[in-house]
PDB file of C-alpha atoms in Angstrom:
ATOM      1  CA  MET A   1     -76.805-129.366  -2.431  1.00  0.00           C
ATOM      2  CA  GLU A   2     -80.384-128.099  -3.668  1.00  0.00           C
ATOM      3  CA  LEU A   3     -80.691-124.570  -4.894  1.00  0.00           C
ATOM      4  CA  LEU A   4     -83.767-122.545  -4.222  1.00  0.00           C
ATOM      5  CA  TYR A   5     -83.985-119.373  -6.451  1.00  0.00           C
ATOM      6  CA  ASN A   6     -86.711-116.983  -4.768  1.00  0.00           C
ATOM      7  CA  THR A   7     -88.011-113.645  -6.102  1.00  0.00           C
ATOM      8  CA  ALA A   8     -91.439-113.710  -4.250  1.00  0.00           C
ATOM      9  CA  LEU A   9     -92.358-111.950  -1.334  1.00  0.00           C
ATOM     10  CA  LEU A  10     -93.556-114.518   0.991  1.00  0.00           C
ATOM     11  CA  GLN A  11     -94.499-111.791   3.734  1.00  0.00           C
ATOM     12  CA  PRO A  12     -95.636-108.378   1.526  1.00  0.00           C
ATOM     13  CA  ARG A  13     -94.539-106.390   4.515  1.00  0.00           C
ATOM     14  CA  MET A  14     -91.253-107.748   4.869  1.00  0.00           C
ATOM     15  CA  VAL A  15     -89.784-106.206   1.854  1.00  0.00           C
ATOM     16  CA  ALA A  16     -85.973-105.654   0.471  1.00  0.00           C
ATOM     17  CA  TYR A  17     -83.625-106.897   2.761  1.00  0.00           C
ATOM     18  CA  TRP A  18     -86.021-108.147   5.279  1.00  0.00           C
ATOM     19  CA  ALA A  19     -87.633-110.641   2.637  1.00  0.00           C
ATOM     20  CA  LYS A  20     -85.007-113.043   3.347  1.00  0.00           C
ATOM     21  CA  ILE A  21     -86.216-114.040   6.831  1.00  0.00           C
ATOM     22  CA  PRO A  22     -89.653-115.494   5.625  1.00  0.00           C
ATOM     23  CA  VAL A  23     -87.887-117.279   2.625  1.00  0.00           C
ATOM     24  CA  VAL A  24     -85.288-118.814   4.852  1.00  0.00           C
ATOM     25  CA  ARG A  25     -87.650-119.903   7.380  1.00  0.00           C
ATOM     26  CA  ALA A  26     -89.953-121.387   4.919  1.00  0.00           C
ATOM     27  CA  ALA A  27     -86.940-123.273   3.584  1.00  0.00           C
ATOM     28  CA  MET A  28     -86.364-124.836   7.029  1.00  0.00           C
ATOM     29  CA  LEU A  29     -89.682-126.221   7.387  1.00  0.00           C
ATOM     30  CA  ALA A  30     -90.267-127.214   3.898  1.00  0.00           C
ATOM     31  CA  HIS A  31     -86.998-129.310   3.947  1.00  0.00           C
ATOM     32  CA  PRO A  32     -86.493-131.065   7.708  1.00  0.00           C
ATOM     33  CA  GLU A  33     -84.010-133.246   5.932  1.00  0.00           C
ATOM     34  CA  ALA A  34     -81.535-130.373   5.443  1.00  0.00           C
ATOM     35  CA  GLU A  35     -79.298-130.003   8.328  1.00  0.00           C
ATOM     36  CA  TRP A  36     -78.163-126.384   7.195  1.00  0.00           C
ATOM     37  CA  VAL A  37     -79.618-123.557   5.175  1.00  0.00           C
ATOM     38  CA  TRP A  38     -77.095-121.100   3.423  1.00  0.00           C
ATOM     39  CA  TRP A  39     -78.690-117.669   2.503  1.00  0.00           C
ATOM     40  CA  LEU A  40     -77.086-115.865  -0.256  1.00  0.00           C
ATOM     41  CA  ASP A  41     -78.084-112.328  -1.496  1.00  0.00           C
ATOM     42  CA  ALA A  42     -78.646-112.064  -5.233  1.00  0.00           C
ATOM     43  CA  ASP A  43     -75.359-110.199  -5.583  1.00  0.00           C
ATOM     44  CA  ALA A  44     -73.119-112.702  -4.008  1.00  0.00           C
ATOM     45  CA  VAL A  45     -70.954-115.087  -6.117  1.00  0.00           C
ATOM     46  CA  ILE A  46     -69.873-118.477  -5.353  1.00  0.00           C
ATOM     47  CA  THR A  47     -66.102-118.394  -6.727  1.00  0.00           C
ATOM     48  CA  ASP A  48     -64.408-121.464  -5.267  1.00  0.00           C
ATOM     49  CA  MET A  49     -65.938-124.448  -6.237  1.00  0.00           C
ATOM     50  CA  ASP A  50     -63.602-126.502  -4.468  1.00  0.00           C
ATOM     51  CA  PHE A  51     -64.194-125.194  -0.880  1.00  0.00           C
ATOM     52  CA  ALA A  52     -66.332-126.767   1.636  1.00  0.00           C
ATOM     53  CA  PRO A  53     -67.571-124.700   4.594  1.00  0.00           C
ATOM     54  CA  PRO A  54     -66.033-126.572   7.669  1.00  0.00           C
ATOM     55  CA  LEU A  55     -69.597-127.402   9.214  1.00  0.00           C
ATOM     56  CA  ALA A  56     -68.443-130.623  11.053  1.00  0.00           C
ATOM     57  CA  THR A  57     -65.359-129.008  12.403  1.00  0.00           C
ATOM     58  CA  ARG A  58     -65.254-125.471  12.921  1.00  0.00           C
ATOM     59  CA  TYR A  59     -69.017-124.985  13.078  1.00  0.00           C
ATOM     60  CA  LYS A  60     -70.058-128.013  14.943  1.00  0.00           C
ATOM     61  CA  ASP A  61     -71.046-126.153  18.245  1.00  0.00           C
ATOM     62  CA  TYR A  62     -72.881-123.372  16.333  1.00  0.00           C
ATOM     63  CA  ASN A  63     -76.170-122.730  14.671  1.00  0.00           C
ATOM     64  CA  LEU A  64     -75.470-119.461  12.768  1.00  0.00           C
ATOM     65  CA  VAL A  65     -72.204-118.468  10.686  1.00  0.00           C
ATOM     66  CA  VAL A  66     -72.064-114.744   9.734  1.00  0.00           C
ATOM     67  CA  HIS A  67     -69.243-112.848   8.209  1.00  0.00           C
ATOM     68  CA  GLY A  68     -68.082-110.281  11.066  1.00  0.00           C
ATOM     69  CA  TRP A  69     -65.883-109.591  13.901  1.00  0.00           C
ATOM     70  CA  ASP A  70     -66.631-109.970  17.652  1.00  0.00           C
ATOM     71  CA  ARG A  71     -64.945-106.693  18.747  1.00  0.00           C
ATOM     72  CA  GLU A  72     -66.931-104.707  16.240  1.00  0.00           C
ATOM     73  CA  VAL A  73     -70.301-106.234  17.235  1.00  0.00           C
ATOM     74  CA  TYR A  74     -69.809-106.553  21.002  1.00  0.00           C
ATOM     75  CA  GLU A  75     -67.411-103.604  21.766  1.00  0.00           C
ATOM     76  CA  ALA A  76     -67.699-101.057  18.882  1.00  0.00           C
ATOM     77  CA  ARG A  77     -71.498-101.683  18.827  1.00  0.00           C
ATOM     78  CA  SER A  78     -71.177-101.217  14.770  1.00  0.00           C
ATOM     79  CA  TRP A  79     -73.962-102.225  12.307  1.00  0.00           C
ATOM     80  CA  VAL A  80     -71.230-103.044   9.985  1.00  0.00           C
ATOM     81  CA  GLY A  81     -69.350-105.269  12.289  1.00  0.00           C
ATOM     82  CA  LEU A  82     -71.324-108.303  10.286  1.00  0.00           C
ATOM     83  CA  ASN A  83     -72.872-108.940   6.994  1.00  0.00           C
ATOM     84  CA  ALA A  84     -76.156-110.499   6.765  1.00  0.00           C
ATOM     85  CA  GLY A  85     -76.124-111.015   3.095  1.00  0.00           C
ATOM     86  CA  VAL A  86     -74.605-114.285   3.200  1.00  0.00           C
ATOM     87  CA  PHE A  87     -75.240-116.557   6.361  1.00  0.00           C
ATOM     88  CA  LEU A  88     -75.643-120.238   7.181  1.00  0.00           C
ATOM     89  CA  ILE A  89     -78.086-121.304   9.707  1.00  0.00           C
ATOM     90  CA  ARG A  90     -78.805-124.670  11.315  1.00  0.00           C
ATOM     91  CA  ASN A  91     -82.110-126.392  10.771  1.00  0.00           C
ATOM     92  CA  CYS A  92     -83.155-126.677  14.483  1.00  0.00           C
ATOM     93  CA  GLN A  93     -85.503-125.021  16.889  1.00  0.00           C
ATOM     94  CA  TRP A  94     -83.056-122.529  18.283  1.00  0.00           C
ATOM     95  CA  SER A  95     -82.865-121.268  14.644  1.00  0.00           C
ATOM     96  CA  LEU A  96     -86.523-120.913  14.362  1.00  0.00           C
ATOM     97  CA  ASP A  97     -86.816-119.286  17.387  1.00  0.00           C
ATOM     98  CA  PHE A  98     -84.236-116.776  16.246  1.00  0.00           C
ATOM     99  CA  MET A  99     -85.523-116.288  13.024  1.00  0.00           C
ATOM    100  CA  ASP A 100     -88.843-115.368  15.015  1.00  0.00           C
ATOM    101  CA  ALA A 101     -86.966-112.903  17.202  1.00  0.00           C
ATOM    102  CA  TRP A 102     -85.273-111.465  14.308  1.00  0.00           C
ATOM    103  CA  ALA A 103     -88.661-110.948  12.304  1.00  0.00           C
ATOM    104  CA  SER A 104     -90.368-109.263  15.200  1.00  0.00           C
ATOM    105  CA  MET A 105     -87.998-106.227  14.483  1.00  0.00           C
ATOM    106  CA  GLY A 106     -89.164-106.076  10.888  1.00  0.00           C
ATOM    107  CA  PRO A 107     -91.830-103.991   9.094  1.00  0.00           C
ATOM    108  CA  ALA A 108     -94.269-106.599   9.529  1.00  0.00           C
ATOM    109  CA  SER A 109     -94.117-106.298  13.241  1.00  0.00           C
ATOM    110  CA  PRO A 110     -96.544-103.454  15.231  1.00  0.00           C
ATOM    111  CA  GLU A 111     -93.534-102.845  17.088  1.00  0.00           C
ATOM    112  CA  TYR A 112     -91.479-101.866  13.947  1.00  0.00           C
ATOM    113  CA  ALA A 113     -91.497 -98.147  14.628  1.00  0.00           C
ATOM    114  CA  ARG A 114     -90.338 -98.538  18.181  1.00  0.00           C
ATOM    115  CA  TRP A 115     -87.415-101.013  17.416  1.00  0.00           C
ATOM    116  CA  GLY A 116     -86.278 -98.330  14.573  1.00  0.00           C
ATOM    117  CA  LYS A 117     -85.815 -95.899  17.566  1.00  0.00           C
ATOM    118  CA  THR A 118     -84.032 -98.525  19.605  1.00  0.00           C
ATOM    119  CA  LEU A 119     -81.777 -99.455  16.726  1.00  0.00           C
ATOM    120  CA  LYS A 120     -80.866 -96.126  15.901  1.00  0.00           C
ATOM    121  CA  ALA A 121     -80.088 -94.973  19.627  1.00  0.00           C
ATOM    122  CA  THR A 122     -77.807 -98.523  20.071  1.00  0.00           C
ATOM    123  CA  LEU A 123     -76.260 -98.820  16.775  1.00  0.00           C
ATOM    124  CA  SER A 124     -76.633 -96.664  13.913  1.00  0.00           C
ATOM    125  CA  ASP A 125     -78.874 -94.444  11.854  1.00  0.00           C
ATOM    126  CA  LYS A 126     -79.912 -97.466   9.477  1.00  0.00           C
ATOM    127  CA  PRO A 127     -82.651 -99.505  11.099  1.00  0.00           C
ATOM    128  CA  ASP A 128     -82.322-102.558   8.941  1.00  0.00           C
ATOM    129  CA  ASP A 129     -81.985-106.327   9.147  1.00  0.00           C
ATOM    130  CA  GLN A 130     -78.346-106.205   9.719  1.00  0.00           C
ATOM    131  CA  SER A 131     -78.453-103.743  12.493  1.00  0.00           C
ATOM    132  CA  ALA A 132     -81.366-105.781  14.086  1.00  0.00           C
ATOM    133  CA  LEU A 133     -79.218-108.908  13.706  1.00  0.00           C
ATOM    134  CA  ALA A 134     -76.307-107.116  15.663  1.00  0.00           C
ATOM    135  CA  TYR A 135     -78.548-105.910  18.170  1.00  0.00           C
ATOM    136  CA  LEU A 136     -79.925-109.357  18.996  1.00  0.00           C
ATOM    137  CA  LEU A 137     -76.282-110.652  19.475  1.00  0.00           C
ATOM    138  CA  LEU A 138     -75.205-107.715  21.658  1.00  0.00           C
ATOM    139  CA  LYS A 139     -78.233-107.617  23.882  1.00  0.00           C
ATOM    140  CA  ASN A 140     -78.337-111.501  24.049  1.00  0.00           C
ATOM    141  CA  PRO A 141     -74.894-112.815  24.058  1.00  0.00           C
ATOM    142  CA  LYS A 142     -75.898-115.985  26.002  1.00  0.00           C
ATOM    143  CA  LYS A 143     -78.758-116.712  24.360  1.00  0.00           C
ATOM    144  CA  TRP A 144     -77.980-115.996  20.672  1.00  0.00           C
ATOM    145  CA  GLY A 145     -74.411-114.946  20.565  1.00  0.00           C
ATOM    146  CA  ALA A 146     -73.099-118.152  21.988  1.00  0.00           C
ATOM    147  CA  ARG A 147     -74.207-119.937  19.147  1.00  0.00           C
ATOM    148  CA  THR A 148     -73.365-117.643  16.600  1.00  0.00           C
ATOM    149  CA  TYR A 149     -69.997-117.592  14.791  1.00  0.00           C
ATOM    150  CA  LEU A 150     -68.682-114.260  13.554  1.00  0.00           C
ATOM    151  CA  GLU A 151     -66.161-115.611  10.533  1.00  0.00           C
ATOM    152  CA  HIS A 152     -63.720-113.188   9.476  1.00  0.00           C
ATOM    153  CA  GLU A 153     -60.512-115.745   8.889  1.00  0.00           C
ATOM    154  CA  TYR A 154     -61.470-116.430   5.269  1.00  0.00           C
ATOM    155  CA  TYR A 155     -63.634-114.982   2.589  1.00  0.00           C
ATOM    156  CA  PHE A 156     -66.721-116.641   3.726  1.00  0.00           C
ATOM    157  CA  GLN A 157     -68.062-113.538   1.991  1.00  0.00           C
ATOM    158  CA  GLY A 158     -65.606-110.878   0.763  1.00  0.00           C
ATOM    159  CA  HIS A 159     -66.169-107.087  -0.437  1.00  0.00           C
ATOM    160  CA  TRP A 160     -66.030-107.380  -4.361  1.00  0.00           C
ATOM    161  CA  ALA A 161     -64.004-104.052  -4.354  1.00  0.00           C
ATOM    162  CA  GLU A 162     -60.944-105.529  -2.446  1.00  0.00           C
ATOM    163  CA  ILE A 163     -61.441-109.167  -4.356  1.00  0.00           C
ATOM    164  CA  VAL A 164     -61.834-108.475  -8.262  1.00  0.00           C
ATOM    165  CA  ASP A 165     -58.503-106.725  -8.796  1.00  0.00           C
ATOM    166  CA  LYS A 166     -56.826-109.698  -7.381  1.00  0.00           C
ATOM    167  CA  LEU A 167     -58.603-112.563  -9.209  1.00  0.00           C
ATOM    168  CA  ASP A 168     -55.896-112.506 -12.047  1.00  0.00           C
ATOM    169  CA  GLY A 169     -53.150-113.661  -9.696  1.00  0.00           C
ATOM    170  CA  VAL A 170     -55.717-116.133  -7.823  1.00  0.00           C
ATOM    171  CA  ALA A 171     -56.414-117.572 -11.450  1.00  0.00           C
ATOM    172  CA  ALA A 172     -52.864-117.816 -12.622  1.00  0.00           C
ATOM    173  CA  ARG A 173     -51.691-120.031  -9.743  1.00  0.00           C
ATOM    174  CA  ARG A 174     -50.405-123.381 -10.858  1.00  0.00           C
ATOM    175  CA  PHE A 175     -49.994-126.814  -9.164  1.00  0.00           C
ATOM    176  CA  GLY A 176     -48.330-129.929 -10.346  1.00  0.00           C
ATOM    177  CA  PRO A 177     -49.505-131.927 -13.534  1.00  0.00           C
ATOM    178  CA  ALA A 178     -51.999-133.977 -11.542  1.00  0.00           C
ATOM    179  CA  LEU A 179     -53.830-130.906 -10.314  1.00  0.00           C
ATOM    180  CA  ARG A 180     -53.811-129.263 -13.624  1.00  0.00           C
ATOM    181  CA  ARG A 181     -55.606-131.834 -15.306  1.00  0.00           C
ATOM    182  CA  ARG A 182     -59.075-131.867 -14.681  1.00  0.00           C
ATOM    183  CA  HIS A 183     -61.474-134.673 -14.495  1.00  0.00           C
ATOM    184  CA  ALA A 184     -65.206-135.738 -14.758  1.00  0.00           C
ATOM    185  CA  GLU A 185     -67.880-134.078 -12.716  1.00  0.00           C
ATOM    186  CA  GLY A 186     -68.133-137.342 -10.721  1.00  0.00           C
ATOM    187  CA  GLU A 187     -64.795-137.191  -9.614  1.00  0.00           C
ATOM    188  CA  HIS A 188     -64.752-133.728  -8.726  1.00  0.00           C
ATOM    189  CA  ALA A 189     -64.631-134.390  -4.924  1.00  0.00           C
ATOM    190  CA  LEU A 190     -61.549-136.240  -5.019  1.00  0.00           C
ATOM    191  CA  TYR A 191     -59.784-133.309  -7.243  1.00  0.00           C
ATOM    192  CA  ALA A 192     -61.220-130.857  -4.665  1.00  0.00           C
ATOM    193  CA  ALA A 193     -59.504-132.895  -1.801  1.00  0.00           C
ATOM    194  CA  ALA A 194     -56.083-132.973  -3.430  1.00  0.00           C
ATOM    195  CA  ARG A 195     -56.157-129.282  -4.428  1.00  0.00           C
ATOM    196  CA  ASN A 196     -57.059-128.358  -1.002  1.00  0.00           C
ATOM    197  CA  ALA A 197     -54.189-130.419   0.467  1.00  0.00           C
ATOM    198  CA  ALA A 198     -51.853-128.388  -1.754  1.00  0.00           C
ATOM    199  CA  LEU A 199     -53.363-125.298  -0.904  1.00  0.00           C
ATOM    200  CA  ARG A 200     -52.780-125.808   2.743  1.00  0.00           C
ATOM    201  CA  LYS A 201     -49.304-126.657   2.004  1.00  0.00           C
ATOM    202  CA  LYS A 202     -48.635-123.510  -0.262  1.00  0.00           C
ATOM    203  CA  ALA A 203     -50.441-121.272   2.320  1.00  0.00           C
ATOM    204  CA  GLY A 204     -47.951-122.070   4.919  1.00  0.00           C
ATOM    205  CA  GLY A 205     -50.510-122.252   7.934  1.00  0.00           C
ATOM    206  CA  VAL A 206     -52.263-118.951   7.265  1.00  0.00           C
ATOM    207  CA  PRO A 207     -55.418-118.745   9.416  1.00  0.00           C
ATOM    208  CA  GLY A 208     -58.508-119.971   7.840  1.00  0.00           C
ATOM    209  CA  PRO A 209     -59.551-123.560   6.732  1.00  0.00           C
ATOM    210  CA  ASP A 210     -57.680-124.883   3.674  1.00  0.00           C
ATOM    211  CA  GLY A 211     -55.307-122.327   3.163  1.00  0.00           C
ATOM    212  CA  GLY A 212     -58.235-119.869   3.067  1.00  0.00           C
ATOM    213  CA  GLY A 213     -57.163-116.941   5.045  1.00  0.00           C
ATOM    214  CA  GLN A 214     -57.441-113.510   3.624  1.00  0.00           C
ATOM    215  CA  LYS A 215     -53.553-113.075   3.857  1.00  0.00           C
ATOM    216  CA  ALA A 216     -53.199-116.016   1.568  1.00  0.00           C
ATOM    217  CA  SER A 217     -55.603-114.895  -0.893  1.00  0.00           C
ATOM    218  CA  ALA A 218     -53.292-114.942  -3.584  1.00  0.00           C
ATOM    219  CA  TRP A 219     -53.487-118.565  -3.316  1.00  0.00           C
ATOM    220  CA  ARG A 220     -57.022-119.521  -2.167  1.00  0.00           C
ATOM    221  CA  ARG A 221     -60.012-118.449  -4.315  1.00  0.00           C
ATOM    222  CA  PRO A 222     -62.215-116.150  -2.334  1.00  0.00           C
ATOM    223  CA  PHE A 223     -65.286-118.534  -1.333  1.00  0.00           C
ATOM    224  CA  VAL A 224     -67.915-115.720  -1.960  1.00  0.00           C
ATOM    225  CA  THR A 225     -67.223-112.728  -3.659  1.00  0.00           C
ATOM    226  CA  HIS A 226     -70.295-110.334  -2.538  1.00  0.00           C
ATOM    227  CA  PHE A 227     -71.147-107.087  -4.370  1.00  0.00           C
ATOM    228  CA  THR A 228     -72.964-105.491  -1.626  1.00  0.00           C
ATOM    229  CA  GLY A 229     -73.027-101.689  -2.476  1.00  0.00           C
ATOM    230  CA  CYS A 230     -73.252-101.944  -6.236  1.00  0.00           C
ATOM    231  CA  ASN A 231     -77.093-102.242  -5.682  1.00  0.00           C
ATOM    232  CA  PRO A 232     -77.700-104.272  -9.150  1.00  0.00           C
ATOM    233  CA  CYS A 233     -80.933-105.321  -8.275  1.00  0.00           C
ATOM    234  CA  GLY A 234     -82.602-102.232  -6.936  1.00  0.00           C
ATOM    235  CA  GLY A 235     -82.998-100.146 -10.154  1.00  0.00           C
ATOM    236  CA  LYS A 236     -80.909 -97.286  -8.727  1.00  0.00           C
ATOM    237  CA  PRO A 237     -77.079 -97.902  -8.780  1.00  0.00           C
ATOM    238  CA  ASN A 238     -75.069 -96.847  -5.874  1.00  0.00           C
ATOM    239  CA  GLU A 239     -73.388 -93.586  -6.884  1.00  0.00           C
ATOM    240  CA  ILE A 240     -70.204 -94.544  -4.837  1.00  0.00           C
ATOM    241  CA  TYR A 241     -69.242 -96.850  -7.374  1.00  0.00           C
ATOM    242  CA  SER A 242     -69.388 -96.506 -11.407  1.00  0.00           C
ATOM    243  CA  ASN A 243     -71.587 -99.093 -13.499  1.00  0.00           C
ATOM    244  CA  GLU A 244     -68.596 -99.850 -15.179  1.00  0.00           C
ATOM    245  CA  SER A 245     -66.581-101.103 -12.420  1.00  0.00           C
ATOM    246  CA  CYS A 246     -69.419-103.231 -10.655  1.00  0.00           C
ATOM    247  CA  ALA A 247     -70.474-104.524 -14.034  1.00  0.00           C
ATOM    248  CA  GLU A 248     -66.839-105.550 -14.959  1.00  0.00           C
ATOM    249  CA  GLY A 249     -66.157-107.156 -11.225  1.00  0.00           C
ATOM    250  CA  MET A 250     -69.127-109.235 -11.794  1.00  0.00           C
ATOM    251  CA  ARG A 251     -67.992-110.346 -15.078  1.00  0.00           C
ATOM    252  CA  ARG A 252     -64.669-111.318 -14.029  1.00  0.00           C
ATOM    253  CA  ALA A 253     -66.171-113.270 -10.738  1.00  0.00           C
ATOM    254  CA  LEU A 254     -68.671-115.138 -12.770  1.00  0.00           C
ATOM    255  CA  ASN A 255     -66.191-116.147 -15.574  1.00  0.00           C
ATOM    256  CA  LEU A 256     -63.778-117.409 -12.624  1.00  0.00           C
ATOM    257  CA  ALA A 257     -66.578-119.563 -11.386  1.00  0.00           C
ATOM    258  CA  ASP A 258     -67.864-120.700 -14.667  1.00  0.00           C
ATOM    259  CA  ASP A 259     -64.504-121.843 -15.574  1.00  0.00           C
ATOM    260  CA  GLN A 260     -64.334-123.924 -12.532  1.00  0.00           C
ATOM    261  CA  VAL A 261     -67.565-125.725 -13.510  1.00  0.00           C
ATOM    262  CA  LEU A 262     -66.978-125.866 -17.275  1.00  0.00           C
ATOM    263  CA  ARG A 263     -63.710-127.843 -16.826  1.00  0.00           C
ATOM    264  CA  ALA A 264     -65.632-130.689 -15.435  1.00  0.00           C
ATOM    265  CA  TYR A 265     -67.397-131.138 -18.586  1.00  0.00           C
ATOM    266  CA  GLY A 266     -64.595-130.930 -20.809  1.00  0.00           C
ATOM    267  CA  PHE A 267     -64.398-127.056 -21.643  1.00  0.00           C
ATOM    268  CA  ARG A 268     -62.748-123.927 -20.301  1.00  0.00           C
ATOM    269  CA  HIS A 269     -62.688-120.178 -21.045  1.00  0.00           C
ATOM    270  CA  ALA A 270     -60.141-118.891 -23.182  1.00  0.00           C
ATOM    271  CA  GLY A 271     -58.795-117.508 -19.790  1.00  0.00           C
ATOM    272  CA  PRO A 272     -60.139-117.876 -16.435  1.00  0.00           C
ATOM    273  CA  LEU A 273     -61.520-114.376 -16.535  1.00  0.00           C
ATOM    274  CA  LYS A 274     -62.229-114.434 -20.134  1.00  0.00           C
ATOM    275  CA  GLY A 275     -65.716-114.943 -21.817  1.00  0.00           C
ATOM    276  CA  ASP A 276     -64.887-117.108 -24.671  1.00  0.00           C
ATOM    277  CA  VAL A 277     -65.357-120.913 -24.147  1.00  0.00           C
ATOM    278  CA  ARG A 278     -63.273-123.687 -25.761  1.00  0.00           C
ATOM    279  CA  PRO A 279     -63.078-127.620 -25.688  1.00  0.00           C
ATOM    280  CA  LEU A 280     -60.028-128.526 -23.462  1.00  0.00           C
TER     281      LEU A 280
END
């Protein structure tokens, strides 16, 4: 997949968390050949290089995939019933219309103040992009909700605080000799398929594709570890967490991911969560 890294405000008034909407829309228009666009916040880390989102099966009838729970959004009306920091969106007219509806609730809209009052009255006291997304699904279940998949059966994006302390156990899991031996980058797809088959067997039918259910997290690496709440990019760290816990958690997650990449090139970390690199 092609990686697009952006630090620019394409719409100067769509600041902070709202900035993703014009960026994703621009990517969709610039790449009509792409069937899906995958947004990840800057504080999200891909920590399983062998997992492929089930686009052609689980999500084939949907245009938007977000981490969340139907009950929390549609019944509890909670703005934290989903997370807008990581999402998959199909490159189609439905999605362009959805992005326009979402953007119309943001700070570039003349109706922004009115929408803020509506969101506070309906969902929470935080009128942001996430509460706006929840509101769209809640108020338009047939138009928007029917084509949106709220994923919670695997770590489509998992909160770092419940993940990073488990990474030692995940990294220590071992399979047979054929899977311990890493091959060249060009053979990685074959390796990933074999590893996923082994994980499905180990997980024993736990919900979630390829043994990825959160109950089986001791086996499957989390797909995305999201450091939401640490606020590493805003210049003012969240006082709820210590700088040390966030930084150490990021180091562990990045080393776990990096170790998987390095092995395809004949190297590895001294330990999957350690910083030192050595030849295989």
